[in-house]
Coordinates of C-alpha atoms and ligand atoms in Angstrom, one line a residue:
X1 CA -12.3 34.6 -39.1
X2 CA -15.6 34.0 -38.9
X3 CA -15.2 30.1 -38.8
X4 CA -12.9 30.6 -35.5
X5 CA -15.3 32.9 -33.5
X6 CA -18.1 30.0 -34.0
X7 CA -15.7 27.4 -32.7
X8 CA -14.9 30.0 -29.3
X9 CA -18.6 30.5 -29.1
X10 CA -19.1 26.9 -29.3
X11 CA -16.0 26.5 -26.8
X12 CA -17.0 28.9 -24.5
X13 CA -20.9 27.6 -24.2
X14 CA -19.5 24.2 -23.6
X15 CA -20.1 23.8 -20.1
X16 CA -17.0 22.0 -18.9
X17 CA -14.5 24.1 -21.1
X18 CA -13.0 26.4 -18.4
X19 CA -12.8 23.6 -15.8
X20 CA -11.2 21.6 -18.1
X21 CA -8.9 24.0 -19.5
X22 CA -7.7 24.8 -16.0
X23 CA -7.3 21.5 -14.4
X24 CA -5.6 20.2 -17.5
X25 CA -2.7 22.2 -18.0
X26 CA 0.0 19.9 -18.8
X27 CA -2.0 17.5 -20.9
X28 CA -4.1 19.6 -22.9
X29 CA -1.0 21.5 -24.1
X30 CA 0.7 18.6 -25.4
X31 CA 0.4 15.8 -27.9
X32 CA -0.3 12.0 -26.9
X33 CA 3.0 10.9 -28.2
X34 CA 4.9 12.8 -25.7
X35 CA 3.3 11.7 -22.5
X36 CA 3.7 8.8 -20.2
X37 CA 0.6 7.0 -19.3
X38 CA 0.2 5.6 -16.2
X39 CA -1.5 2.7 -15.1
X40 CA -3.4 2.5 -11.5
X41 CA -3.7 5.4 -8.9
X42 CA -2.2 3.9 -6.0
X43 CA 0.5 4.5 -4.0
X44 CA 3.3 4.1 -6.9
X45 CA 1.0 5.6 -9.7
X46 CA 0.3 8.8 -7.9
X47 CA 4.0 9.2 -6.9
X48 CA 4.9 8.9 -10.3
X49 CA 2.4 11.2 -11.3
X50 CA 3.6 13.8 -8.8
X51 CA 7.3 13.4 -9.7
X52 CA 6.0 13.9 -13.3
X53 CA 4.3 16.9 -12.7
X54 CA 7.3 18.5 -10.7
X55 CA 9.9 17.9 -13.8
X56 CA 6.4 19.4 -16.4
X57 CA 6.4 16.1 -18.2
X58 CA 3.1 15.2 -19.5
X59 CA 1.1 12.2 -18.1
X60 CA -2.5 10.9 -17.7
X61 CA -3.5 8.4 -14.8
X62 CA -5.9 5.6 -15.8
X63 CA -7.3 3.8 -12.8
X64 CA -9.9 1.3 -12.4
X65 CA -12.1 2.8 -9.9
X66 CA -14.8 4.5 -10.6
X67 CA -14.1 7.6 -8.2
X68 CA -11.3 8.3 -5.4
X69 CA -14.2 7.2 -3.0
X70 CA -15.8 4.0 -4.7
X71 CA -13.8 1.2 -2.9
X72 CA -12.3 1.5 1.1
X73 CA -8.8 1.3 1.0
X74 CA -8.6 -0.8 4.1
X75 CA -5.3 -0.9 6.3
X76 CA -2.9 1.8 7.3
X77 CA 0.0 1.7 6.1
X78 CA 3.7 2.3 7.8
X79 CA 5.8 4.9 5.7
X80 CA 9.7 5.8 6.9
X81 CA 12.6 6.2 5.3
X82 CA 10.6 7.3 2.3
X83 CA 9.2 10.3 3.6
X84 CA 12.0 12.5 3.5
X85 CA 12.5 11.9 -0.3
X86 CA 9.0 11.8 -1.4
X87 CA 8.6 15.7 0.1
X88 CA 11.6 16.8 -2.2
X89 CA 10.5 14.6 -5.1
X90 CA 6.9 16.6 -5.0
X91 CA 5.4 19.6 -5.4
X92 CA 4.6 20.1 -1.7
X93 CA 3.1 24.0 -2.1
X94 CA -0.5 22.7 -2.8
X95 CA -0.7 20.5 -0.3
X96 CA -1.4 20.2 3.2
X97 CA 1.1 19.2 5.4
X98 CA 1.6 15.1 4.7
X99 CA 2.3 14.4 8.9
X100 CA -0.6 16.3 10.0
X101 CA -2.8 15.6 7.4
X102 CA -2.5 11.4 7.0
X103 CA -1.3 10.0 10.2
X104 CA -3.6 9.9 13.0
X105 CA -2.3 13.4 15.1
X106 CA -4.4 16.3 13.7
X107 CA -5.5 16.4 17.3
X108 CA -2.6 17.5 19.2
X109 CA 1.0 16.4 20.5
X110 CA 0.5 14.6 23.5
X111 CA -2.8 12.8 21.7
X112 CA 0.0 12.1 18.7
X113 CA 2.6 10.7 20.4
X114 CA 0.4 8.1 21.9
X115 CA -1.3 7.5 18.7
X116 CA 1.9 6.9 17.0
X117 CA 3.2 4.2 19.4
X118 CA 3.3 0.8 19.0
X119 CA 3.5 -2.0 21.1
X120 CA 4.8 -6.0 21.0
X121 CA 4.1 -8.3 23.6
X122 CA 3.7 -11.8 24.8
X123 CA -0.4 -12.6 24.2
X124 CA -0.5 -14.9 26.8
X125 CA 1.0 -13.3 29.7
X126 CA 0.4 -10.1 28.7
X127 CA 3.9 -9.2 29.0
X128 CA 4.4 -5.8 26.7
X129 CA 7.4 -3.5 25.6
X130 CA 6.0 -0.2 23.7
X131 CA 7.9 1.7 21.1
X132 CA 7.2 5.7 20.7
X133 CA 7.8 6.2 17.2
X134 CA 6.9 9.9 17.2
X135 CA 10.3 11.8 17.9
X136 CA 9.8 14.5 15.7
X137 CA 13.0 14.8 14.6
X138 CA 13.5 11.2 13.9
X139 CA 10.3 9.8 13.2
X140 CA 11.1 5.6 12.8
X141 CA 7.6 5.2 11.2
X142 CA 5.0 7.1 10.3
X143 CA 1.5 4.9 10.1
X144 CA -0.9 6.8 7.8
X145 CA -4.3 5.8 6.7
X146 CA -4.3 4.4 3.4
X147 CA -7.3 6.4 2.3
X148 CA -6.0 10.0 3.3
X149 CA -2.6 9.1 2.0
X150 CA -4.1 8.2 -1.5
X151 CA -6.3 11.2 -1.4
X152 CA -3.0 13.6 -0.7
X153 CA -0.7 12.0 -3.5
X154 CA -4.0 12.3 -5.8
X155 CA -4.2 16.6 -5.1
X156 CA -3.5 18.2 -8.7
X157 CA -3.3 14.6 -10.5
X158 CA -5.2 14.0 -13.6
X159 CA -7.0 10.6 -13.4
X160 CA -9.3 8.8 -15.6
X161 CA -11.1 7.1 -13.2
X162 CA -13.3 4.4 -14.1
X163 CA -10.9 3.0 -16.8
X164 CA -9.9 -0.3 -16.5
X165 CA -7.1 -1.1 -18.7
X166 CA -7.2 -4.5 -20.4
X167 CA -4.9 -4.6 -23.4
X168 CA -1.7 -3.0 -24.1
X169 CA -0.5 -2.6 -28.0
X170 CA 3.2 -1.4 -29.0
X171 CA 4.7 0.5 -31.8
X172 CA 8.0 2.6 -33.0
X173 CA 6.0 5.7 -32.7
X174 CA 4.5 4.9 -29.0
X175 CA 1.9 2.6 -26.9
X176 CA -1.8 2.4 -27.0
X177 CA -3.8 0.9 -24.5
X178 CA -7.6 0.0 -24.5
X179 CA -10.0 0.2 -21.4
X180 CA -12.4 -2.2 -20.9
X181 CA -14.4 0.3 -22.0
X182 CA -13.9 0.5 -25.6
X183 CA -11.5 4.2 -24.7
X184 CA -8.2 4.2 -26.1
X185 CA -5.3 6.3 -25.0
X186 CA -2.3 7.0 -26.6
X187 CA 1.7 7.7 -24.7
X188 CA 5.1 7.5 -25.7
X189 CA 5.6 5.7 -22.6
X190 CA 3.5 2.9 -20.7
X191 CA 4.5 2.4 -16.8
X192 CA 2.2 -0.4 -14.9
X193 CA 1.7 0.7 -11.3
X194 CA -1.2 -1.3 -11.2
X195 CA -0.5 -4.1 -8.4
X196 CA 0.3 -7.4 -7.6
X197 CA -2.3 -8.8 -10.5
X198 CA -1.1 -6.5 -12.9
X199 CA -2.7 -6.1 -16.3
X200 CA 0.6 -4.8 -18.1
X201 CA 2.9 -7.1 -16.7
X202 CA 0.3 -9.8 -18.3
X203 CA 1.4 -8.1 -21.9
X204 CA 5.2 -7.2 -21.2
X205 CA 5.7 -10.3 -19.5
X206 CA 2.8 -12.9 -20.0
X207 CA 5.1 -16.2 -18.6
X208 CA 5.8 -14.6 -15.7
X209 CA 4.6 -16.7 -12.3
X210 CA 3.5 -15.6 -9.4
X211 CA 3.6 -17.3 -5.8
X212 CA 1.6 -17.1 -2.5
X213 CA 4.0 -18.0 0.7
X214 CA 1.8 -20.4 2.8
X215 CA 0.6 -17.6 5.1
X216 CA -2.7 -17.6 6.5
X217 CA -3.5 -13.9 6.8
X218 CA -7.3 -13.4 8.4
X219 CA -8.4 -10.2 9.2
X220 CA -11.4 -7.6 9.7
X221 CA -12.2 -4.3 9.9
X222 CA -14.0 -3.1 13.0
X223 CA -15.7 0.1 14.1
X224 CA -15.3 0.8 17.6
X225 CA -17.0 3.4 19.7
X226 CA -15.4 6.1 21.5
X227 CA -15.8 3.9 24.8
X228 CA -14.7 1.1 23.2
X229 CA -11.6 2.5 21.6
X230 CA -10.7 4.6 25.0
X231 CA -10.9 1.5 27.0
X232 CA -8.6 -0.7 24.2
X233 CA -6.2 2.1 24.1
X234 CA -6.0 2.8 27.9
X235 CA -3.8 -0.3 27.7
X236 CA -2.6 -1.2 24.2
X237 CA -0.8 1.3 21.7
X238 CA -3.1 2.8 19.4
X239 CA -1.4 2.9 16.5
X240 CA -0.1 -0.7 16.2
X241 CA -0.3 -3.8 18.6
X242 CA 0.9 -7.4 17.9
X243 CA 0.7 -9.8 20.4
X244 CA 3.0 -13.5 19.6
X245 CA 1.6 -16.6 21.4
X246 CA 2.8 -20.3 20.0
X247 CA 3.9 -19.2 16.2
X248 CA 0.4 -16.9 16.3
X249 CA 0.7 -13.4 15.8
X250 CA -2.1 -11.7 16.6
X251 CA -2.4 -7.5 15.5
X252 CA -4.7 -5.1 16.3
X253 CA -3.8 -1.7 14.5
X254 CA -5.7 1.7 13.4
X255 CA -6.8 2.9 10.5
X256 CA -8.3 6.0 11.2
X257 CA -9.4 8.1 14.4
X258 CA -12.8 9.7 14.1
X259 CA -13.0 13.6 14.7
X260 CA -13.1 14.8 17.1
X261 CA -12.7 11.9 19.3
X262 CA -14.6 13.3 22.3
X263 CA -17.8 13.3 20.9
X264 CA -20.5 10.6 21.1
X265 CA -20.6 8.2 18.3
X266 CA -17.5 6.1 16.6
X267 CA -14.4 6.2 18.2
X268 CA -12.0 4.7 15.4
X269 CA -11.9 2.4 13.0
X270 CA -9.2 -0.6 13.3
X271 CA -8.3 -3.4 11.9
X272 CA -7.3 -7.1 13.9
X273 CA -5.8 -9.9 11.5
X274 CA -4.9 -13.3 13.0
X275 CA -1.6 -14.9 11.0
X276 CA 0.1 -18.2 11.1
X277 CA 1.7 -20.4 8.8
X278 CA 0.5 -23.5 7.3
X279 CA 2.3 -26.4 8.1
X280 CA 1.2 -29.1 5.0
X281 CA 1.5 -26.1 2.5
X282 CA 5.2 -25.1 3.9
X283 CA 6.0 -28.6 3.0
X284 CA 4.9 -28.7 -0.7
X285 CA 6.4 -25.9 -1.4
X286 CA 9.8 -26.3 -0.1
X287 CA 9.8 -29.8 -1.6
X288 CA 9.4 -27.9 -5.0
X289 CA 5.6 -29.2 -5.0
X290 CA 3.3 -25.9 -5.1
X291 CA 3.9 -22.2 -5.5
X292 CA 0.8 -21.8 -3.3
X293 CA -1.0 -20.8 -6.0
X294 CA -3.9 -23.3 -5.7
X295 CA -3.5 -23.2 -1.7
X296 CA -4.9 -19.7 -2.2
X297 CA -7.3 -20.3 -4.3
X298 CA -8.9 -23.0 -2.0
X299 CA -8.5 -20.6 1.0
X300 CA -10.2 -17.7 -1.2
X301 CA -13.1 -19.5 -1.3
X302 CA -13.8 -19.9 2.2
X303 CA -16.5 -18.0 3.7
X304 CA -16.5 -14.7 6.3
X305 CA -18.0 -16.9 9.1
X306 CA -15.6 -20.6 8.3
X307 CA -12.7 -17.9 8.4
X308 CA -14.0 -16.5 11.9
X309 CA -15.0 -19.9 13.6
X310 CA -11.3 -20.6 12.4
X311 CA -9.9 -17.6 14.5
X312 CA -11.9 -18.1 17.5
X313 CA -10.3 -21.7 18.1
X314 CA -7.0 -20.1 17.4
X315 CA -7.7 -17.6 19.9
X316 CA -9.0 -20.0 22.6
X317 CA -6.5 -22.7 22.1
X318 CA -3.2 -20.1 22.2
X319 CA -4.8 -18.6 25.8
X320 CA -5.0 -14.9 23.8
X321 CA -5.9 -12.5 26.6
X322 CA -7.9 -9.3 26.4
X323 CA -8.0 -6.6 25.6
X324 CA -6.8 -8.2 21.8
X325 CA -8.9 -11.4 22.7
X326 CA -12.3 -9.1 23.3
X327 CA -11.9 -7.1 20.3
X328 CA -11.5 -10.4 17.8
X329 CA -14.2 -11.5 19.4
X330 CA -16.8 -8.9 19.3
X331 CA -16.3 -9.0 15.5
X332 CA -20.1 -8.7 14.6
X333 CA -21.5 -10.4 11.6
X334 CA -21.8 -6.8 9.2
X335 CA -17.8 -6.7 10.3
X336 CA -16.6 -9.5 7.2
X337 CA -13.6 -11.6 8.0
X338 CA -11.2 -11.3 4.9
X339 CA -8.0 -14.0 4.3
X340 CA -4.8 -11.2 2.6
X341 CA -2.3 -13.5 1.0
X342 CA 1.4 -13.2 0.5
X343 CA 1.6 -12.7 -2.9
X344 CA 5.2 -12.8 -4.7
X345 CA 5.8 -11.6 -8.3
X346 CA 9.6 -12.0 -9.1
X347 CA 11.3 -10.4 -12.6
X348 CA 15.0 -10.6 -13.6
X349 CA 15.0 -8.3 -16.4
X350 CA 11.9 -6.7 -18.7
X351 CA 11.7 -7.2 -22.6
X352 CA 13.0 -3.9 -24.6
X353 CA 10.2 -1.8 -25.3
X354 CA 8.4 1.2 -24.2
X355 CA 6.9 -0.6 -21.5
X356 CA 7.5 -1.2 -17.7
X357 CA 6.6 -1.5 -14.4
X358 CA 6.7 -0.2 -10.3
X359 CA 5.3 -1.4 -7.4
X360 CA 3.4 -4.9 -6.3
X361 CA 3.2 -4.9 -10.3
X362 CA 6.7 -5.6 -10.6
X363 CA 7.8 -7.1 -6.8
X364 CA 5.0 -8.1 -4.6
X365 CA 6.5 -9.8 -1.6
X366 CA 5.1 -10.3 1.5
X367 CA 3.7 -7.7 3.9
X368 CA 5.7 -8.5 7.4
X369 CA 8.3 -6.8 6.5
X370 CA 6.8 -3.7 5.7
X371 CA 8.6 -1.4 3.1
X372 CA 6.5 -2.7 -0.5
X373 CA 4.5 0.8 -0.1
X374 CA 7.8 2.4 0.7
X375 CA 9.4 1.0 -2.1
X376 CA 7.1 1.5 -4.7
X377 CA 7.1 4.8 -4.2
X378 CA 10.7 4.8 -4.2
X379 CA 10.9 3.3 -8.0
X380 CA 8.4 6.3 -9.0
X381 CA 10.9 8.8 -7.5
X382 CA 13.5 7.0 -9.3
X383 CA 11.6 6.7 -12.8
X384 CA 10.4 10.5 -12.8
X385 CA 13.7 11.8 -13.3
X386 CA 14.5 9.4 -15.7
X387 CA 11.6 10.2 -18.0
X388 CA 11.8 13.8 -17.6
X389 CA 15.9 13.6 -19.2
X390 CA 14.0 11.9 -22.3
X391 CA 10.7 12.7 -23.1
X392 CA 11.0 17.1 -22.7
X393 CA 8.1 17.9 -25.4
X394 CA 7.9 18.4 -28.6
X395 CA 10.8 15.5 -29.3
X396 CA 9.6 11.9 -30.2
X397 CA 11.4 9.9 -29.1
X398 CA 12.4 6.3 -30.7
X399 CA 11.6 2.8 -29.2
X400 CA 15.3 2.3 -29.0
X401 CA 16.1 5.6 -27.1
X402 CA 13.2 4.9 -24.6
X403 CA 14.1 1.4 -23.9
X404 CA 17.8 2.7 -23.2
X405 CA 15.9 4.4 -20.0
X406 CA 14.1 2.2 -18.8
X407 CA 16.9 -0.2 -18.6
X408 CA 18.7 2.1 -16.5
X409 CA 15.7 2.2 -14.1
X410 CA 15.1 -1.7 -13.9
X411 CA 19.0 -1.8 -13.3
X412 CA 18.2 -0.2 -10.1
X413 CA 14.8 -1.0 -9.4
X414 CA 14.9 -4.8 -9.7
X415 CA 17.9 -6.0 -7.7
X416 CA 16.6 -3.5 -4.9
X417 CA 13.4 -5.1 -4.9
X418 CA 14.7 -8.7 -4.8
X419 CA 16.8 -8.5 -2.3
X420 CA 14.2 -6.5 0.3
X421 CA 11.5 -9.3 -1.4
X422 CA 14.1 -12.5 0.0
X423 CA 14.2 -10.5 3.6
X424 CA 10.4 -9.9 3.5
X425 CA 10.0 -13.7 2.8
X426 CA 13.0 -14.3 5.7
X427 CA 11.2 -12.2 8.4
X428 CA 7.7 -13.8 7.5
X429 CA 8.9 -17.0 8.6
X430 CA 11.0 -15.4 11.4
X431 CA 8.2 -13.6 12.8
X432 CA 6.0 -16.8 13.2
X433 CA 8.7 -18.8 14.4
X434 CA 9.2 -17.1 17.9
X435 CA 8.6 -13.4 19.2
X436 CA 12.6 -13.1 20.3
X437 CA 13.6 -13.8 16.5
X438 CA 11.4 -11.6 15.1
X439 CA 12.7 -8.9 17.4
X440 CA 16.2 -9.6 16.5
X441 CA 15.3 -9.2 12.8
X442 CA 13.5 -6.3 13.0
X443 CA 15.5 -4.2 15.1
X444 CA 12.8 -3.8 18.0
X445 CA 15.4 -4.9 20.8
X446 CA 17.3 -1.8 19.9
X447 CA 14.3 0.1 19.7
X448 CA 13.1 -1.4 23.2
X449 CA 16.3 -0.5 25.2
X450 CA 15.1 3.2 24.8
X451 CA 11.6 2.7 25.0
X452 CA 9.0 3.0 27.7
X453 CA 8.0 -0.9 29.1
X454 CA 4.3 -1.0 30.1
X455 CA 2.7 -4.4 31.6
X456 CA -0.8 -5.5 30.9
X457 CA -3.0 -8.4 31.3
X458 CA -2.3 -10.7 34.4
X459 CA 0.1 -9.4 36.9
X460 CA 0.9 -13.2 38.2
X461 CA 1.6 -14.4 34.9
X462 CA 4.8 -11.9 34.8
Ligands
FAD24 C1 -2.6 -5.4 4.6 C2 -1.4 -4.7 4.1 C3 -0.5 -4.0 4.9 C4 0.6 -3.4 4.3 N1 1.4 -2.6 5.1 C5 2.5 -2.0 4.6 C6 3.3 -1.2 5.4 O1 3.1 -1.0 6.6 N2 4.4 -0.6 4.8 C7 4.6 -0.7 3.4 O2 5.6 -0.1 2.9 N3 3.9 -1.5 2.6 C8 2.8 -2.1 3.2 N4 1.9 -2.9 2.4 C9 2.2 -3.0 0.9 C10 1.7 -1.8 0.1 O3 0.3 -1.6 0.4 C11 1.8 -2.1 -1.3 O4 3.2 -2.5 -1.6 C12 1.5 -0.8 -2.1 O5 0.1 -0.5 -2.0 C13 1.8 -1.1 -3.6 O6 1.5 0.1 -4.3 P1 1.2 0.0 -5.9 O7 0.9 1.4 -6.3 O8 2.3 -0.7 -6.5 O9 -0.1 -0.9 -6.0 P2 -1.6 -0.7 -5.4 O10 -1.6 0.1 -4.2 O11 -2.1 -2.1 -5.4 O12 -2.4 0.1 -6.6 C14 -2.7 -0.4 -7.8 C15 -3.8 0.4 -8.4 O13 -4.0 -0.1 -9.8 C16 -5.4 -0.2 -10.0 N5 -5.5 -1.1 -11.1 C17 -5.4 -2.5 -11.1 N6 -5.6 -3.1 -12.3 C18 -5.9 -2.0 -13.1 C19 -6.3 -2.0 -14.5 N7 -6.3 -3.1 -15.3 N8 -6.6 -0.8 -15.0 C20 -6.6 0.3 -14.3 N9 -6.2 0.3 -13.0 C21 -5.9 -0.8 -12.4 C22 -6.0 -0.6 -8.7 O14 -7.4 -0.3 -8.6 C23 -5.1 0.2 -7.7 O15 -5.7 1.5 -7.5 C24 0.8 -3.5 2.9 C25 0.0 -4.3 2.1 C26 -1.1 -4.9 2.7 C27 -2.1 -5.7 1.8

C-alpha cells in the first residue's frame, strides 16, 4: 500500500501527468505490440491516423518535423472526390467544419465563389474561359491550403514530432523502428506514409527505382499586398490560373488569403510556377537512356537566380502578357525560385511482412493530373478498416495473419495507383503539348460549356 501511494504522489507531482494522461487515451492504455505505427504526418499519415482513431485502434505518428509549424508547407492543394469519404471515414465532432475552415471562403459566399474559380486561357492573347467550381452541392474541387489542411487532419492525433525515422527492424512478434535520434518504438504494424523519398520503402523494398519525367517545374512563392492581389484578381481567378503559350504553361494559384482581406498589409500569398518539358531529356529517356534521375540532380543544383533568369526568357520569348507576366516578374530576390520535379515511384507487389506503405511512398507520379493527395488519403481510408478487423487489442497477432491483410490492401491499392500514375504521366505530356489537348483530357471543355467566359488582356488580339 504504502509503495503505491508514493508512486501516485510521484505521478501526480509530475508536471505533465494529467496532460498526458488525457491526450493519450488510446496509446497509454494499450501495449506496443498491438498498435500500428505510422510513419510521416502528411496528408496520408494523418488520414490514417484519423481512420485509426475512429475504429479505437491504437497508433502513434512519428514525423520528422520538429513541430506542426517548423517547415511551410507550400502549395495548395485540389481535394474532390475524396471529400465526401474522408468526412465519413473521420471523427468529424471535434473539428471545425473542413470547407470553411481550409479552403480560402471563411469570408463569405459571394467572396467564396470567386475564390474558388479557376481559369485557363491562351497567355498570349489573353483569351480566357473560367470555371466556378463552388456549386455547393457539387463542389468539382475544393483547393485548400496545404498548411490548414495538415493542421485539421492533425486535431486529436498523437505525433512524435521531431523523430526522424531511419531504420526499420522486423520480427514474428512485431516491428521496431529507430529515429535518428537514438528513440525506438515498438508496433505490431509498420505503415510508411512518409513520401516520395521514403525511408521504409528503402527497408521493405531497397531495389526499388525511382524516376523523374523530364519536366521542368520552376516556381516561387510570393506575398502580395492587398492592392496587388485585388488588382490580379480583378481579372484572373483567384483560386487557380494557368495560362498555355507554345508548350509553356504558366500558373499562378493561391495558397492562402490573409484575414481579413480589407485591411492594410498582405493581401495573400500565391504561388506562380513556369513548366515545360525538356526536349534532349525526353529523348534519353524514351530511348531507354535515363530515368531522369541524374537530369534532376543536375537541375537541383541550379541556383534561385539561374532558375529565374531562365523564366524571364521564357516569359519574354512566349509573348506572356500581364497580369501573369507582371506577377513572375516582380518576384523579388527574398521570394526563392524553387525547380519541383516529377518524381515516380512504381511497385508491383510488397514482400510479406508486417510492413507497408501509402501515398508518394508507394506511387509518386506526377502532379498535372492532380489526384496523388486525393489518393493517398484514399489508401489510408482503405487501410484503416483493414487494420481495425485484425489488430482489436489485447490479441497478437502473427506475422503471417498480418501479412494476409496487408495483401488485401496492396491488392487494391497498387493497381489503382498505377493506372491513375500512367494517366498522370499521359496528361503531363498532354498538357504541354497544346492547350486544346489538355482540355480534352481533363474534362474542362465540358466544364466550359456551362461556365462563365471572361476576356482579358488585349481586346485586338481576340
Ligand atoms: C506542387 C504540388 C502540387 C500538388 N497538387 C496536388 C493537387 O492539386 N491534388 C492532389 O491530389 N495532389 C497534389 N499533389 C500531390 C500531393 O501533395 C501528394 O501526393 C501528397 O502530399 C502525398 O501525401 P503523403 O502523405 O503520401 O506524403 P507527404 O505529404 O509528402 O508527407 C510525408 C511526411 O513524411 C515525413 N517524413 C519523411 N521522411 C520521414 C522519416 N524518415 N521519418 C519521419 N517522417 C518522415 C515528411 O516530413 C512529411 O511530413 C501536389 C504535389 C505538389 C508537390
Amino acid at each position: 500500500m504504502a509503495t503505491t501511494s508514493k508512486r501516485l504522489i510521484f505521478l501526480y507531482s509530475c508536471p505533465n501527468f494529467k496532460t498526458k494522461k488525457k491526450k493519450k487515451p488510446i496509446n497509454s492504455m494499450t501495449s506496443p505490440s498491438n498498435r500500428v505505427l505510422i510513419v510521416g504526418a502528411g496528408l496520408g499519415g494523418l488520414t490514417l491516423a484519423q481512420s485509426l482513431r475512429k475504429l479505437n485502434i491504437p497508433h502513434l505518428v512519428l514525423e520528422r518535423d520538429a513541430s506542426a509549424s517548423s517547415r511551410g508547407q507550400g502549395w495548395s492543394i485540389g481535394i474532390s472526390w475524396i471529400i465526401e469519404p474522408l468526412l465519413a471515414g473521420i471523427i468529424t465532432s471535434d473539428k471545425p467544419d473542413l470547407r470553411s475552415t481550409c479552403a480560402n471562403y471563411a469570408v463569405g459566399h459571394e467572396e467564396c465563389v470567386a475564390l474558388q474559380s479557376s481559369c485557363f486561357m491562351d497567355g498570349t492573347t489573353g483569351r480566357m474561359v473560367q470555371k466556378d467550381m463552388t456549386k455547393f452541392d457539387e463542389v468539382l474541387e475544393l483547393r485548400v491550403s496545404r498548411r490548414k489542411l495538415r493542421d485539421w487532419l492533425a486535431i486529436g492525433v498523437d505525433i512524435e514530432w521531431g523523430k526522424t525515422v531511419s531504420s526499420v527492424t522486423e520480427n514474428e512478434g512485431g516491428v521496431v523502428v529507430q529515429c535518428s535520434d537514438g528513440t525506438v518504438f515498438e508496433g505490431a504494424v509498420l505503415v510508411g506514409a512518409d513520401g516520395v523519398t521514403s525511408q521504409v520503402r528503402q527497408h521493405l523494398l531497397p531495389d526499388c527505382k525511382t524516376k523523374c519525367l523530364p519536366v521542368t517545374v520552376i516556381s516561387a512563392q510570393r506575398r502580395l499586398s492587398y492592392d496587388h492581389y485585388a488588382e490580379v484578381t480583378s481579372t484572373l481567378a483567384p483560386a487557380a490560373s494557368v495560362a498555355y503559350a507554345d508548350r509553356i504553361l504558366l500558373a499562378l494559384t493561391l495558397i492562402e488569403l490573409h484575414s481579413p482581406p480589407r485591411s492594410s498589409g498582405p493581401g495573400a500569398d500565391f504561388f506562380w510556377f513556369l513548366s515545360s518539358i525538356d526536349k534532349s531529356e525526353q529523348a534519353l529517356q524514351e530511348a531507354g537512356q535515363s530515368d531522369g534521375i541524374e537530369w534532376m540532380e543536375r537541375q537541383a543544383a541550379k541556383s534561385s537566380s539561374d532558375r529565374f533568369s531562365e523564366v524571364l526568357k521564357i516569359v519574354k520569348d512566349t509573348g506572356i502578357v500581364d497580369p501573369l507576366k507582371n506577377v513572375v516578374e516582380q518576384t523579388s530576390s527574398e521570394e526563392p525560385v524553387t525547380q519541383i520535379f516529377m518524381r515516380e515511384v512504381t511497385i508491383n507487389s510488397f514482400p510479406e511482412g508486417r510492413v507497408t506503405l501509402l501515398g508518394d511512398a508507394a506511387h509518386a507520379m506526377s502532379i498535372f493530373h492532380g489526384v496523388a493527395g486525393n489518393h493517398a488519403m484514399l489508401d489510408a481510408l482503405k487501410l484503416g478498416p483493414i487494420l481495425a478487423s485484425l489488430l482489436l487489442p489485447p490479441e497478437v497477432i502473427s506475422t503471417k495473419e498480418v501479412s494476409a491483410a496487408l495483401k488485401v490492401y496492396a491488392d487494391e491499392m497498387l493497381p489503382r495507383n498505377l493506372q491513375e500514375q500512367t494517366a498522370a504521366r499521359k496528361s503531363t505530356f498532354a498538357m504541354h503539348r497544346s492547350l486544346a489537348e489538355w482540355q480534352g483530357l481533363s474534362g474542362l471543355s465540358a466544364a466550359h460549356d456551362k461556365s462563365e467566359r471572361r476576356v482579358w488582356g488585349n481586346e485586338d488580339s481576340k
